[in-house]
XYZ file of C-alpha atoms in Angstrom:
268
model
C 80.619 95.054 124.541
C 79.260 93.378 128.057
C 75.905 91.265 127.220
C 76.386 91.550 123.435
C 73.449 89.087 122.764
C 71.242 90.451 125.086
C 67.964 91.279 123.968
C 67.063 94.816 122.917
C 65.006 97.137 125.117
C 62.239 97.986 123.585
C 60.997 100.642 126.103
C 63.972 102.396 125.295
C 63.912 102.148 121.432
C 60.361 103.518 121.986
C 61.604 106.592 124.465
C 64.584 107.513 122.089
C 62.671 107.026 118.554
C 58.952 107.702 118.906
C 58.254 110.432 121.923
C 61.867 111.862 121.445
C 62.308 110.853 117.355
C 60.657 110.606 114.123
C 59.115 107.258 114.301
C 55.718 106.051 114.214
C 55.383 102.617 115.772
C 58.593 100.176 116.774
C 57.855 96.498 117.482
C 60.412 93.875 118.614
C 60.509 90.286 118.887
C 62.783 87.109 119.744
C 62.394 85.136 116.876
C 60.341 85.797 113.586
C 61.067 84.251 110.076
C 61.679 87.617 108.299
C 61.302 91.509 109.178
C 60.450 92.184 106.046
C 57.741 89.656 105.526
C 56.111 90.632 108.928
C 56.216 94.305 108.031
C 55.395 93.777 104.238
C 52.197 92.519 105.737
C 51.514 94.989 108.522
C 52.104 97.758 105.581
C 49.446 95.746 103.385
C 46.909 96.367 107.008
C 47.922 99.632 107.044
C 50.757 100.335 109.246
C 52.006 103.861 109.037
C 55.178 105.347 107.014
C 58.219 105.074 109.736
C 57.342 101.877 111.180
C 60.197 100.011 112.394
C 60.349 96.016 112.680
C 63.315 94.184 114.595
C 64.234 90.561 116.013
C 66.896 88.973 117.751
C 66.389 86.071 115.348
C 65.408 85.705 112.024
C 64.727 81.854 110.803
C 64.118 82.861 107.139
C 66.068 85.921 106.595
C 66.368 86.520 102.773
C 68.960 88.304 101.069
C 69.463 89.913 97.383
C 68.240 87.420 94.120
C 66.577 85.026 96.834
C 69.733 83.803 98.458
C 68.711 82.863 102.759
C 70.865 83.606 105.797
C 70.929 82.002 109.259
C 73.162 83.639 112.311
C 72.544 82.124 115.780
C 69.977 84.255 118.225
C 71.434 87.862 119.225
C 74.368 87.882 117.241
C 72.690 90.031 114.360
C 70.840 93.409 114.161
C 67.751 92.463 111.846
C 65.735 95.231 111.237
C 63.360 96.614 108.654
C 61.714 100.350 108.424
C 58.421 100.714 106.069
C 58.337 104.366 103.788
C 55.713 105.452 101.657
C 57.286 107.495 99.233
C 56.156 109.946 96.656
C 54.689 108.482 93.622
C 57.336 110.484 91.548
C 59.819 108.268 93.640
C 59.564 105.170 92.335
C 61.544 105.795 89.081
C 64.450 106.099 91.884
C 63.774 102.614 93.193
C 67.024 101.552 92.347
C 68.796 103.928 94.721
C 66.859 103.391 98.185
C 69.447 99.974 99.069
C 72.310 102.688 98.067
C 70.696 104.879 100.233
C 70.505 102.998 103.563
C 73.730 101.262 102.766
C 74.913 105.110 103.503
C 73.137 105.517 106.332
C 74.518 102.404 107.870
C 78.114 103.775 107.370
C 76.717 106.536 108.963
C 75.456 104.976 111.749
C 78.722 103.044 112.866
C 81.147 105.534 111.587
C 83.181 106.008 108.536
C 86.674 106.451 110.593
C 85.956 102.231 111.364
C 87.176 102.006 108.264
C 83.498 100.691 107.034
C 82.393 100.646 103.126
C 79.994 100.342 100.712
C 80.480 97.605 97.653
C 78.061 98.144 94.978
C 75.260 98.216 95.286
C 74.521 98.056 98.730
C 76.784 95.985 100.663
C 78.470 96.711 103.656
C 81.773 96.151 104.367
C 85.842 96.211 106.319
C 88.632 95.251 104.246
C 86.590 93.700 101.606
C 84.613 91.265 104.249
C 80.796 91.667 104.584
C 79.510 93.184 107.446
C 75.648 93.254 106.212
C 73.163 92.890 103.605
C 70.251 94.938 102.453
C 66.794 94.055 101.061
C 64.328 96.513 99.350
C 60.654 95.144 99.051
C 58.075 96.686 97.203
C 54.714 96.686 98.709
C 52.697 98.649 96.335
C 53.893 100.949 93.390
C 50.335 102.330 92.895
C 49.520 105.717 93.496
C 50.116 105.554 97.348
C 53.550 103.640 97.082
C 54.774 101.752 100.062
C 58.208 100.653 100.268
C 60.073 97.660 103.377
C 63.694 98.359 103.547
C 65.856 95.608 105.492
C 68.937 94.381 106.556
C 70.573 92.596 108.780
C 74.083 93.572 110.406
C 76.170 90.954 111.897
C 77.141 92.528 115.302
C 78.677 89.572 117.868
C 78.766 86.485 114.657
C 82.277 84.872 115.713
C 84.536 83.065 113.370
C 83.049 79.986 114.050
C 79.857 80.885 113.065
C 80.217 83.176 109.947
C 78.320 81.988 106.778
C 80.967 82.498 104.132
C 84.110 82.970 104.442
C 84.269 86.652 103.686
C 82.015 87.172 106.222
C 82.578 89.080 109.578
C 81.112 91.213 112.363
C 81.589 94.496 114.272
C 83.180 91.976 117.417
C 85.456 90.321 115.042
C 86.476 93.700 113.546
C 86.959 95.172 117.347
C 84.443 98.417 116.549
C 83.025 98.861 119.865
C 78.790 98.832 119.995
C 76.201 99.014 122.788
C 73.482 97.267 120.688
C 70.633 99.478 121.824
C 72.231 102.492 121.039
C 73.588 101.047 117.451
C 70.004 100.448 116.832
C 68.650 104.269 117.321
C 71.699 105.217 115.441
C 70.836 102.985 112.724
C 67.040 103.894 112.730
C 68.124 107.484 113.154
C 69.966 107.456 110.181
C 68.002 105.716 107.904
C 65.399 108.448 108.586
C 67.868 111.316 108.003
C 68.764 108.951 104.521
C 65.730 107.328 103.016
C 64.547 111.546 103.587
C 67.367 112.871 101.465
C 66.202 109.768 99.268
C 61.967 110.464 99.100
C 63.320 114.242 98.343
C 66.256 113.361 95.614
C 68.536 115.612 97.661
C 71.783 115.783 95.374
C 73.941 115.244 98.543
C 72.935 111.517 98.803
C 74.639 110.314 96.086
C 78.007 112.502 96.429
C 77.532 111.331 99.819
C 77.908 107.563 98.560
C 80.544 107.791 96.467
C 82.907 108.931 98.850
C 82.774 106.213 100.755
C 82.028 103.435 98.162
C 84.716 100.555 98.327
C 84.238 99.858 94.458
C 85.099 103.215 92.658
C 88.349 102.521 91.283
C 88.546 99.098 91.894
C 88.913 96.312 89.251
C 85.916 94.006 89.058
C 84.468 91.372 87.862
C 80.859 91.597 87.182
C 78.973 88.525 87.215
C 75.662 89.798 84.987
C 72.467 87.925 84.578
C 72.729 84.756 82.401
C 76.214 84.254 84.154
C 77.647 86.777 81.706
C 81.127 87.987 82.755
C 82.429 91.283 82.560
C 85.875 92.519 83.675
C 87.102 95.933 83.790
C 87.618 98.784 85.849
C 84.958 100.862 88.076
C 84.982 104.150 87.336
C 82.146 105.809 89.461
C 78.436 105.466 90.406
C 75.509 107.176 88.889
C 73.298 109.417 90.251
C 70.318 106.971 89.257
C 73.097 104.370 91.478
C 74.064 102.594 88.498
C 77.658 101.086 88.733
C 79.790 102.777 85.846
C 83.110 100.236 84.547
C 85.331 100.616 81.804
C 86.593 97.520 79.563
C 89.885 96.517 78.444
C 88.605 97.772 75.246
C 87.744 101.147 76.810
C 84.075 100.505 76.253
C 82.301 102.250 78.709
C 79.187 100.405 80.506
C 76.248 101.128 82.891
C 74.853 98.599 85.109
C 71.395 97.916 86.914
C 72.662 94.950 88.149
C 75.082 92.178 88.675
C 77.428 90.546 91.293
C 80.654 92.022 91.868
C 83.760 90.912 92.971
C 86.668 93.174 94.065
C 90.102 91.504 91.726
C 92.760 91.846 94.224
C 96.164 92.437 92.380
C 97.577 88.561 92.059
C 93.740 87.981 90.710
C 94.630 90.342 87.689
C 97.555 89.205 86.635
C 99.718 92.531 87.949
C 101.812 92.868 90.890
């Protein structure tokens, strides 16, 4: 991992992922506030579906239910891809985040030992390796969808956010960071595709290598509602399925999950 903060090459990205792949238009800069904001608004002018946005620094990066992020310059892969999806599609909102969480362990390779906690983050060992942000720019008749995220690649422990934080260096999965980035872009084609075209695969696809199915939770729902209980599988519409002490069975949209290790249940 020689130069592992040194700046993309954006001739290359171009060479690999618009005259030799499916992409439209890639653009790269040092330093932005957010991908997604910059491409939210280049999808309002018009960019085109397949449009790919990355940094080597982000100075407002945003994660799920508004929470920000800061990593030092090159030590993160920030990146956001625009899609303009079916109309039909956007009853399946729910499962695009699911959807390039998969393509992500994809990407970087599922023998790392890399999984997916519901919904959408990615992680080793039950420490986060990324986040994912959907943004919807229009849900009119001509839908247009921003998909980002932002995978810590050389963040060392000094410099992790939270705790249960890591990266690919700490985690010794080897990375060239131009190549990770065509595999990543690569694969969130192949992905979000499966996803405009509801291909059954994608979900069956997820669940194999979700880190939450079977796990014991607790689900942290909105108004600070706790529920505890056991995950018994994801959806096809990507909704997390648990079962209660009581063996009442619910379906969730949403909520914050944490992974009960065995002291934290009370079993050994």
């Amino acid at each position: 991992m020689t130069d592992a903060r040194q700046p993309l090459n954006i001739s290359y990205l171009r060479q690999q992922l618009i005259d030799a792949g499916p992409y439209a238009r890639i653009e790269h800069s040092l330093e932005t506030g957010s991908t997604n904001t910059d491409l939210v608004a280049a999808a309002h002018a018009g960019a085109a579906e397949w449009t790919a946005f990355l940094t080597e620094h982000q100075t407002a990066g945003r994660g799920r239910m508004g929470r920000s992020y800061t990593a030092p310059p090159g030590s993160q892969l920030p990146l956001s891809v625009l899609i303009r999806p079916p109309y039909e599609s956007i009853t399946r909102l729910g499962t695009m985040p699911l959807a390039t969480g998969l393509a992500l362990v994809d990407a970087i390779g599922s023998e790392t030992g890399v999984r997916l906690k519901w919904p959408n983050d990615l992680v080793i060992d039950g420490r986060k390796l990324c986040g994912i942000l959907a943004e919807a720019v229009s849900l009119s008749e001509e839908p247009a969808v921003v998909i980002g995220l932002g995978l810590n690649t050389s963040l060392r422990t000094n410099e992790l956010p939270v705790p249960h934080a890591t990266s690919l260096e700490l985690e010794n999965i080897p990375y060239e960071r131009n190549e990770l980035a065509v595999r990543i872009l690569v694969a969130l084609h192949r992905r979000l595709k499966q996803w405009q075209d509801n291909a059954p695969a994608l979900m069956s696809d997820y669940r194999k290598v979700s880190a939450t199915i079977g796990q014991e939770v607790r689900v942290i729902l909105p108004g600070d509602v706790e529920l505890l209980g056991t995950a018994t599988g994801v959806g096809d519409d990507g909704l997390l399925e648990v079962r209660d002490a009581k063996d009442n069975h619910h379906r969730l949209a949403v909520g914050d999950v944490i992974h009960l290790r065995l002291q934290d249940t009370g079993t050994s």
